[in-house]
Amino acid sequence: MSTKVKNQPNGVDVEQLVQTVNAIQDNPDLAKFRFRANTKWMKGGYSRTTVQGFYGAGQEDKSRTEAFVLEGDEPPILLGENRGPNAVESVLQALASCLSVGFSYNAAAQGINVKNLEFDLEGEIDLHGFLGLSDKVRPGYEGIRLTYRVDCDAPPEKVEELWQHVQKTSPVLDILRNPVPVSFVNGN
Amino acid sequence: MSTKVKNQPNGVDVEQLVQTVNAIQDNPDLAKFRFRANTKWMKGGYSRTTVQGFYGAGQEDKSRTEAFVLEGDEPPILLGENRGPNAVESVLQALASCLSVGFSYNAAAQGINVKNLEFDLEGEIDLHGFLGLSDKVRPGYEGIRLTYRVDCDAPPEKVEELWQHVQKTSPVLDILRNPVPVSFVNGN
């Protein structure tokens, strides 16, 4: 009887990661993904979003038997009822979630064990833009400051190198730092 | 005895909205907000984010007695366990949540009643970037396509005008369409 011990630093299946990379190198189209969401406005600042299926690796993904339901709302000072985080708070979550994945996966690929990884994020916004009170103030974040704390079994210069790679390859960081074309289609 | 009927089209307290706008015109610093999140990596692609306090309108907001907890993960095909939507799916939610608020509030300010508002979002991404397999492919979305359906008591040209205003003033749409400076601080 043979027992196979899986190589899973940081809970990442490195063997599957290598297979994925190899498969994409053989067939570049497997890297094309389309993610989706459906959002219904409920009332005031409150909306509900469902996320379930997506297309990727050459097929429609069926792994999620139920949809994720994400609630968004504003706090009372912004005329909402705190049923969920607001949209710009969700942006901070998306960024840190993305960098968590990137750091954990890339560390695993290099055999680095991560013991702890944590982020504090802060985004500054001036509501003159959102409220239509000034054309000179952008509606979105003027800047995001991210503080990370990491504990892993690699020397500081190796960790720094890893961060550089993670920053270069993070989907959400790219989405924030560089323009994304967004098209509006009237579905009525 | 007098009964006061609040003016709340779309569930939006228009009186409070007007008061907010007036207060900011008197004291522009009230428009400065700082939103925050804290994220802990759990394992593999899984992270947990908490969102609670923020600074805005000249003070620390205390309206949330508990933190929102947001879980992010990857699907199995991307080496995760589907504990939550992934980071780029969260970006779609943030965008639609933001546009919901913008449309609902601006419609309310103009006395337009919204009966229904819904969004389908789709984002295209090529994982060559995230996987570090190509410098020529951006890691983030190549584009986001948003289809909206709206039912409200305004003629189509008025609705179109409203969309133009909402697009111009949406924080998350601005964050996606234009670069946001993101700074990294080593908190170790």
Short mmCIF file of C-alpha atoms in Angstrom, two decimals:
data_model
loop_
_atom_site.label_atom_id
_atom_site.label_comp_id
_atom_site.label_asym_id
_atom_site.label_seq_id
_atom_site.Cartn_x
_atom_site.Cartn_y
_atom_site.Cartn_z
CA MET A 1 0.00 0.00 0.00
CA SER A 2 1.41 3.36 -0.92
CA THR A 3 0.49 6.54 0.86
CA LYS A 4 0.74 9.75 -1.11
CA VAL A 5 1.37 12.86 0.91
CA LYS A 6 0.20 15.90 -1.02
CA ASN A 7 2.52 18.86 -1.37
CA GLN A 8 0.25 21.63 -0.07
CA PRO A 9 2.17 24.51 1.51
CA ASN A 10 -0.25 27.25 2.65
CA GLY A 11 -3.13 24.94 1.75
CA VAL A 12 -2.27 25.32 -1.95
CA ASP A 13 -2.17 22.21 -4.12
CA VAL A 14 1.12 22.95 -5.86
CA GLU A 15 0.80 19.90 -8.10
CA GLN A 16 -2.53 21.21 -9.43
CA LEU A 17 -0.97 24.66 -9.84
CA VAL A 18 1.84 23.22 -11.97
CA GLN A 19 -0.66 21.19 -14.01
CA THR A 20 -2.74 24.33 -14.60
CA VAL A 21 0.29 26.27 -15.79
CA ASN A 22 1.33 23.42 -18.09
CA ALA A 23 -2.19 23.06 -19.50
CA ILE A 24 -2.32 26.79 -20.30
CA GLN A 25 1.09 26.68 -21.94
CA ASP A 26 -0.22 23.87 -24.18
CA ASN A 27 -3.53 25.62 -24.87
CA PRO A 28 -3.52 29.39 -24.17
CA ASP A 29 -7.31 29.63 -24.57
CA LEU A 30 -7.74 27.77 -21.27
CA ALA A 31 -6.60 30.98 -19.53
CA LYS A 32 -9.62 32.93 -20.75
CA PHE A 33 -12.16 33.47 -17.98
CA ARG A 34 -15.44 35.37 -17.84
CA PHE A 35 -16.75 36.17 -14.35
CA ARG A 36 -20.30 37.32 -13.75
CA ALA A 37 -22.62 38.90 -11.25
CA ASN A 38 -26.27 39.86 -11.13
CA THR A 39 -27.36 42.76 -8.96
CA LYS A 40 -30.85 43.85 -7.96
CA TRP A 41 -31.46 47.20 -6.36
CA MET A 42 -33.74 46.73 -3.36
CA LYS A 43 -34.39 50.23 -1.93
CA GLY A 44 -32.42 53.34 -1.03
CA GLY A 45 -28.74 52.39 -0.92
CA TYR A 46 -29.46 48.68 -0.57
CA SER A 47 -28.69 46.13 -3.30
CA ARG A 48 -28.30 42.36 -3.44
CA THR A 49 -25.81 40.69 -5.74
CA THR A 50 -25.64 37.03 -6.63
CA VAL A 51 -22.49 35.37 -7.92
CA GLN A 52 -22.47 31.77 -9.07
CA GLY A 53 -21.41 30.53 -12.49
CA PHE A 54 -18.48 31.60 -14.61
CA TYR A 55 -16.73 30.49 -17.77
CA GLY A 56 -13.14 29.37 -17.54
CA ALA A 57 -10.65 26.69 -18.56
CA GLY A 58 -12.69 26.07 -21.70
CA GLN A 59 -16.02 25.38 -20.04
CA GLU A 60 -18.83 26.67 -17.87
CA ASP A 61 -17.96 26.11 -14.22
CA LYS A 62 -20.56 24.15 -12.25
CA SER A 63 -18.75 23.80 -8.94
CA ARG A 64 -21.02 26.13 -7.00
CA THR A 65 -24.29 24.47 -6.10
CA GLU A 66 -25.60 27.71 -4.56
CA ALA A 67 -25.03 31.34 -5.40
CA PHE A 68 -23.12 33.65 -3.10
CA VAL A 69 -25.38 36.50 -2.01
CA LEU A 70 -23.61 39.81 -1.33
CA GLU A 71 -25.45 42.71 0.23
CA GLY A 72 -24.39 46.29 -0.28
CA ASP A 73 -25.77 49.33 1.53
CA GLU A 74 -24.74 52.70 2.92
CA PRO A 75 -24.44 53.73 6.56
CA PRO A 76 -27.13 56.09 7.96
CA ILE A 77 -24.91 59.14 7.49
CA LEU A 78 -25.00 58.33 3.77
CA LEU A 79 -28.75 57.66 3.84
CA GLY A 80 -28.62 53.88 4.13
CA GLU A 81 -29.40 51.33 6.82
CA ASN A 82 -26.12 49.39 7.19
CA ARG A 83 -27.41 46.19 5.64
CA GLY A 84 -23.94 45.60 4.21
CA PRO A 85 -20.66 47.35 3.48
CA ASN A 86 -20.80 50.10 0.93
CA ALA A 87 -19.37 49.83 -2.56
CA VAL A 88 -16.03 51.49 -1.90
CA GLU A 89 -15.51 49.32 1.20
CA SER A 90 -16.12 46.30 -1.05
CA VAL A 91 -13.30 47.56 -3.28
CA LEU A 92 -10.91 47.38 -0.31
CA GLN A 93 -12.05 43.81 0.40
CA ALA A 94 -11.55 42.82 -3.25
CA LEU A 95 -8.00 44.20 -3.22
CA ALA A 96 -6.93 42.42 -0.04
CA SER A 97 -8.64 39.18 -1.07
CA CYS A 98 -6.71 39.29 -4.34
CA LEU A 99 -3.36 39.99 -2.71
CA SER A 100 -3.98 37.19 -0.17
CA VAL A 101 -4.43 34.69 -2.99
CA GLY A 102 -1.43 36.02 -4.90
CA PHE A 103 0.90 35.94 -1.93
CA SER A 104 -0.25 32.54 -0.69
CA TYR A 105 -0.07 30.87 -4.13
CA ASN A 106 3.24 32.37 -5.20
CA ALA A 107 4.81 31.60 -1.81
CA ALA A 108 3.56 28.00 -2.11
CA ALA A 109 5.05 27.69 -5.62
CA GLN A 110 8.41 28.69 -4.14
CA GLY A 111 8.06 26.37 -1.14
CA ILE A 112 7.66 29.24 1.32
CA ASN A 113 5.36 28.51 4.26
CA VAL A 114 3.17 31.44 5.30
CA LYS A 115 2.22 31.42 8.98
CA ASN A 116 0.33 34.71 9.07
CA LEU A 117 -0.71 37.33 6.55
CA GLU A 118 -2.87 40.34 7.35
CA PHE A 119 -3.81 43.64 5.74
CA ASP A 120 -5.10 46.97 7.01
CA LEU A 121 -6.56 49.08 4.22
CA GLU A 122 -7.64 52.67 4.16
CA GLY A 123 -9.11 54.59 1.25
CA GLU A 124 -9.60 58.35 1.11
CA ILE A 125 -12.54 59.81 -0.73
CA ASP A 126 -14.01 63.29 -1.00
CA LEU A 127 -17.78 63.17 -1.51
CA HIS A 128 -17.87 66.41 -3.52
CA GLY A 129 -17.48 64.15 -6.57
CA PHE A 130 -20.21 61.64 -5.75
CA LEU A 131 -22.63 64.37 -4.71
CA GLY A 132 -22.05 66.26 -7.96
CA LEU A 133 -20.81 69.34 -6.06
CA SER A 134 -17.52 69.67 -7.93
CA ASP A 135 -16.09 68.67 -11.30
CA LYS A 136 -12.57 69.05 -9.90
CA VAL A 137 -12.85 66.33 -7.28
CA ARG A 138 -12.75 62.76 -8.54
CA PRO A 139 -15.68 60.62 -7.31
CA GLY A 140 -13.50 57.63 -6.40
CA TYR A 141 -10.63 57.04 -4.03
CA GLU A 142 -7.90 59.65 -4.13
CA GLY A 143 -5.62 56.96 -2.80
CA ILE A 144 -5.54 53.63 -1.01
CA ARG A 145 -2.98 52.88 1.70
CA LEU A 146 -2.37 49.23 2.42
CA THR A 147 -0.34 48.01 5.39
CA TYR A 148 0.67 44.36 5.36
CA ARG A 149 2.07 42.15 8.08
CA VAL A 150 3.48 38.80 7.11
CA ASP A 151 5.13 35.98 9.00
CA CYS A 152 6.74 33.31 6.81
CA ASP A 153 9.84 31.17 6.65
CA ALA A 154 11.79 33.28 4.14
CA PRO A 155 14.33 36.08 4.63
CA PRO A 156 13.10 39.70 4.28
CA GLU A 157 14.69 40.19 0.84
CA LYS A 158 12.91 37.08 -0.46
CA VAL A 159 9.61 38.34 0.98
CA GLU A 160 10.18 41.72 -0.69
CA GLU A 161 10.83 40.00 -4.02
CA LEU A 162 7.63 38.01 -3.58
CA TRP A 163 5.65 41.22 -2.93
CA GLN A 164 7.06 42.76 -6.10
CA HIS A 165 5.91 39.75 -8.10
CA VAL A 166 2.49 39.69 -6.40
CA GLN A 167 1.98 43.41 -7.09
CA LYS A 168 2.94 42.92 -10.73
CA THR A 169 0.51 40.04 -11.23
CA SER A 170 -2.47 40.93 -9.00
CA PRO A 171 -5.69 41.26 -11.03
CA VAL A 172 -7.41 43.67 -8.63
CA LEU A 173 -4.31 45.80 -8.06
CA ASP A 174 -4.02 46.12 -11.86
CA ILE A 175 -7.73 46.99 -12.07
CA LEU A 176 -7.21 49.78 -9.50
CA ARG A 177 -3.91 51.14 -10.77
CA ASN A 178 -4.78 51.04 -14.47
CA PRO A 179 -7.89 51.94 -16.49
CA VAL A 180 -10.44 49.21 -17.21
CA PRO A 181 -12.89 49.77 -20.08
CA VAL A 182 -16.45 49.51 -18.77
CA SER A 183 -19.27 49.42 -21.32
CA PHE A 184 -22.91 50.13 -20.56
CA VAL A 185 -25.64 48.29 -22.43
CA ASN A 186 -29.30 49.22 -22.15
CA GLY A 187 -31.04 45.89 -21.57
CA ASN A 188 -34.59 47.28 -21.53
CA MET B 1 -51.82 67.29 15.91
CA SER B 2 -49.72 67.47 12.80
CA THR B 3 -48.60 64.44 10.84
CA LYS B 4 -45.41 64.75 8.85
CA VAL B 5 -45.16 62.54 5.80
CA LYS B 6 -41.53 62.06 4.86
CA ASN B 7 -40.48 62.61 1.26
CA GLN B 8 -38.72 59.31 0.55
CA PRO B 9 -38.88 58.28 -3.13
CA ASN B 10 -36.95 55.03 -3.67
CA GLY B 11 -36.52 54.77 0.11
CA VAL B 12 -34.18 57.77 0.02
CA ASP B 13 -34.64 60.51 2.62
CA VAL B 14 -34.41 63.46 0.24
CA GLU B 15 -34.61 65.96 3.08
CA GLN B 16 -31.50 64.44 4.67
CA LEU B 17 -29.80 64.40 1.25
CA VAL B 18 -30.44 68.13 0.82
CA GLN B 19 -29.23 68.80 4.39
CA THR B 20 -26.04 66.82 3.68
CA VAL B 21 -25.36 68.79 0.50
CA ASN B 22 -25.97 72.10 2.31
CA ALA B 23 -23.74 71.11 5.23
CA ILE B 24 -20.89 70.23 2.85
CA GLN B 25 -21.31 73.50 0.96
CA ASP B 26 -20.94 75.32 4.31
CA ASN B 27 -17.99 73.16 5.44
CA PRO B 28 -16.20 71.31 2.61
CA ASP B 29 -14.17 69.21 5.07
CA LEU B 30 -17.33 67.29 6.00
CA ALA B 31 -17.06 65.58 2.59
CA LYS B 32 -13.77 63.90 3.50
CA PHE B 33 -14.23 60.21 4.25
CA ARG B 34 -11.77 57.44 5.06
CA PHE B 35 -13.08 53.90 4.66
CA ARG B 36 -11.27 50.91 6.10
CA ALA B 37 -11.02 47.15 6.01
CA ASN B 38 -8.95 44.52 7.77
CA THR B 39 -8.20 41.26 5.99
CA LYS B 40 -6.72 38.05 7.35
CA TRP B 41 -5.50 35.33 5.07
CA MET B 42 -6.84 31.98 6.30
CA LYS B 43 -5.42 29.32 3.96
CA GLY B 44 -4.97 28.72 0.24
CA GLY B 45 -7.20 31.22 -1.59
CA TYR B 46 -9.38 31.89 1.46
CA SER B 47 -9.41 35.21 3.32
CA ARG B 48 -11.75 36.92 5.76
CA THR B 49 -12.28 40.66 5.74
CA THR B 50 -13.96 42.74 8.42
CA VAL B 51 -15.44 46.15 7.73
CA GLN B 52 -16.86 48.30 10.50
CA GLY B 53 -15.76 51.81 11.41
CA PHE B 54 -14.91 54.70 9.12
CA TYR B 55 -14.21 58.38 9.39
CA GLY B 56 -16.58 60.82 7.70
CA ALA B 57 -18.56 64.02 8.16
CA GLY B 58 -15.95 65.24 10.64
CA GLN B 59 -16.08 62.28 13.00
CA GLU B 60 -15.56 58.59 13.53
CA ASP B 61 -18.73 56.72 12.58
CA LYS B 62 -20.12 54.47 15.32
CA SER B 63 -23.33 53.35 13.65
CA ARG B 64 -22.26 49.75 13.11
CA THR B 65 -22.46 47.74 16.30
CA GLU B 66 -20.98 44.69 14.58
CA ALA B 67 -18.47 44.29 11.79
CA PHE B 68 -19.45 42.97 8.38
CA VAL B 69 -17.50 39.80 7.64
CA LEU B 70 -16.72 39.19 3.97
CA GLU B 71 -15.23 35.91 2.82
CA GLY B 72 -13.17 35.60 -0.32
CA ASP B 73 -11.97 32.39 -1.93
CA GLU B 74 -11.32 30.79 -5.29
CA PRO B 75 -13.28 28.01 -6.97
CA PRO B 76 -11.65 24.55 -7.13
CA ILE B 77 -10.43 25.10 -10.70
CA LEU B 78 -8.38 27.98 -9.29
CA LEU B 79 -7.23 25.91 -6.31
CA GLY B 80 -9.76 27.16 -3.78
CA GLU B 81 -12.78 25.72 -2.00
CA ASN B 82 -15.59 28.12 -2.90
CA ARG B 83 -15.94 29.63 0.55
CA GLY B 84 -16.81 32.95 -1.07
CA PRO B 85 -16.66 34.79 -4.38
CA ASN B 86 -13.22 35.53 -5.70
CA ALA B 87 -11.65 38.97 -5.73
CA VAL B 88 -12.55 39.92 -9.30
CA GLU B 89 -16.15 38.82 -8.76
CA SER B 90 -16.20 41.15 -5.73
CA VAL B 91 -15.15 43.96 -8.06
CA LEU B 92 -18.29 43.36 -10.16
CA GLN B 93 -20.42 43.49 -7.01
CA ALA B 94 -18.76 46.73 -5.89
CA LEU B 95 -19.46 48.34 -9.26
CA ALA B 96 -23.13 47.38 -9.38
CA SER B 97 -23.67 48.27 -5.72
CA CYS B 98 -22.23 51.71 -6.40
CA LEU B 99 -24.34 52.31 -9.50
CA SER B 100 -27.47 51.17 -7.64
CA VAL B 101 -26.89 53.80 -4.98
CA GLY B 102 -26.08 56.47 -7.52
CA PHE B 103 -29.13 55.81 -9.67
CA SER B 104 -31.52 55.48 -6.75
CA TYR B 105 -30.29 58.63 -4.95
CA ASN B 106 -30.07 60.84 -8.02
CA ALA B 107 -33.48 59.66 -9.24
CA ALA B 108 -34.93 60.45 -5.80
CA ALA B 109 -33.39 63.92 -5.84
CA GLN B 110 -35.21 64.54 -9.12
CA GLY B 111 -38.49 63.05 -7.86
CA ILE B 112 -38.22 60.02 -10.16
CA ASN B 113 -39.66 56.83 -8.69
CA VAL B 114 -37.67 53.69 -9.51
CA LYS B 115 -39.74 50.51 -9.63
CA ASN B 116 -37.02 48.12 -10.69
CA LEU B 117 -33.29 48.30 -11.34
CA GLU B 118 -31.11 45.36 -12.18
CA PHE B 119 -27.63 44.72 -13.55
CA ASP B 120 -25.91 41.83 -15.30
CA LEU B 121 -22.15 42.17 -15.22
CA GLU B 122 -19.48 40.25 -17.04
CA GLY B 123 -15.74 40.73 -16.80
CA GLU B 124 -13.15 39.16 -19.12
CA ILE B 125 -9.79 38.16 -17.79
CA ASP B 126 -6.86 36.20 -19.20
CA LEU B 127 -4.99 34.33 -16.48
CA HIS B 128 -1.64 34.51 -18.30
CA GLY B 129 -1.12 37.73 -16.33
CA PHE B 130 -2.03 36.43 -12.87
CA LEU B 131 -0.04 33.24 -13.40
CA GLY B 132 3.03 35.21 -14.45
CA LEU B 133 3.08 33.48 -17.85
CA SER B 134 3.14 36.67 -19.92
CA ASP B 135 4.19 40.28 -19.48
CA LYS B 136 1.99 41.27 -22.41
CA VAL B 137 -1.32 40.24 -20.85
CA ARG B 138 -2.65 42.50 -18.11
CA PRO B 139 -3.51 40.64 -14.89
CA GLY B 140 -6.86 42.39 -14.42
CA TYR B 141 -10.05 42.66 -16.42
CA GLU B 142 -9.58 43.45 -20.10
CA GLY B 143 -13.08 44.85 -20.00
CA ILE B 144 -16.33 44.84 -18.07
CA ARG B 145 -19.69 44.73 -19.82
CA LEU B 146 -22.64 45.91 -17.78
CA THR B 147 -26.22 45.47 -18.91
CA TYR B 148 -28.85 47.43 -17.01
CA ARG B 149 -32.60 47.16 -16.94
CA VAL B 150 -34.58 49.91 -15.32
CA ASP B 151 -38.26 50.59 -14.81
CA CYS B 152 -39.07 54.08 -13.54
CA ASP B 153 -41.57 56.88 -14.10
CA ALA B 154 -39.43 59.04 -16.39
CA PRO B 155 -39.17 59.22 -20.18
CA PRO B 156 -36.22 57.41 -21.85
CA GLU B 157 -34.28 60.64 -22.54
CA LYS B 158 -34.52 61.61 -18.87
CA VAL B 159 -33.33 58.15 -17.85
CA GLU B 160 -30.41 58.43 -20.27
CA GLU B 161 -29.49 61.82 -18.79
CA LEU B 162 -29.62 60.29 -15.32
CA TRP B 163 -27.28 57.47 -16.40
CA GLN B 164 -24.81 60.00 -17.77
CA HIS B 165 -24.80 61.82 -14.45
CA VAL B 166 -24.53 58.58 -12.46
CA GLN B 167 -21.60 57.41 -14.61
CA LYS B 168 -19.84 60.75 -14.14
CA THR B 169 -20.21 60.69 -10.35
CA SER B 170 -19.91 56.98 -9.45
CA PRO B 171 -16.98 56.35 -7.09
CA VAL B 172 -16.41 52.74 -8.15
CA LEU B 173 -16.81 53.44 -11.86
CA ASP B 174 -14.19 56.18 -11.49
CA ILE B 175 -11.94 53.77 -9.57
CA LEU B 176 -12.20 51.26 -12.43
CA ARG B 177 -11.94 53.65 -15.36
CA ASN B 178 -9.14 55.78 -13.93
CA PRO B 179 -5.91 55.00 -12.05
CA VAL B 180 -5.99 54.97 -8.25
CA PRO B 181 -2.67 55.33 -6.40
CA VAL B 182 -2.18 52.35 -4.09
CA SER B 183 0.68 52.50 -1.59
CA PHE B 184 2.16 49.49 0.21
CA VAL B 185 3.47 49.84 3.74
CA ASN B 186 5.41 47.10 5.48
CA GLY B 187 3.75 46.84 8.90
CA ASN B 188 6.08 44.16 10.31
#
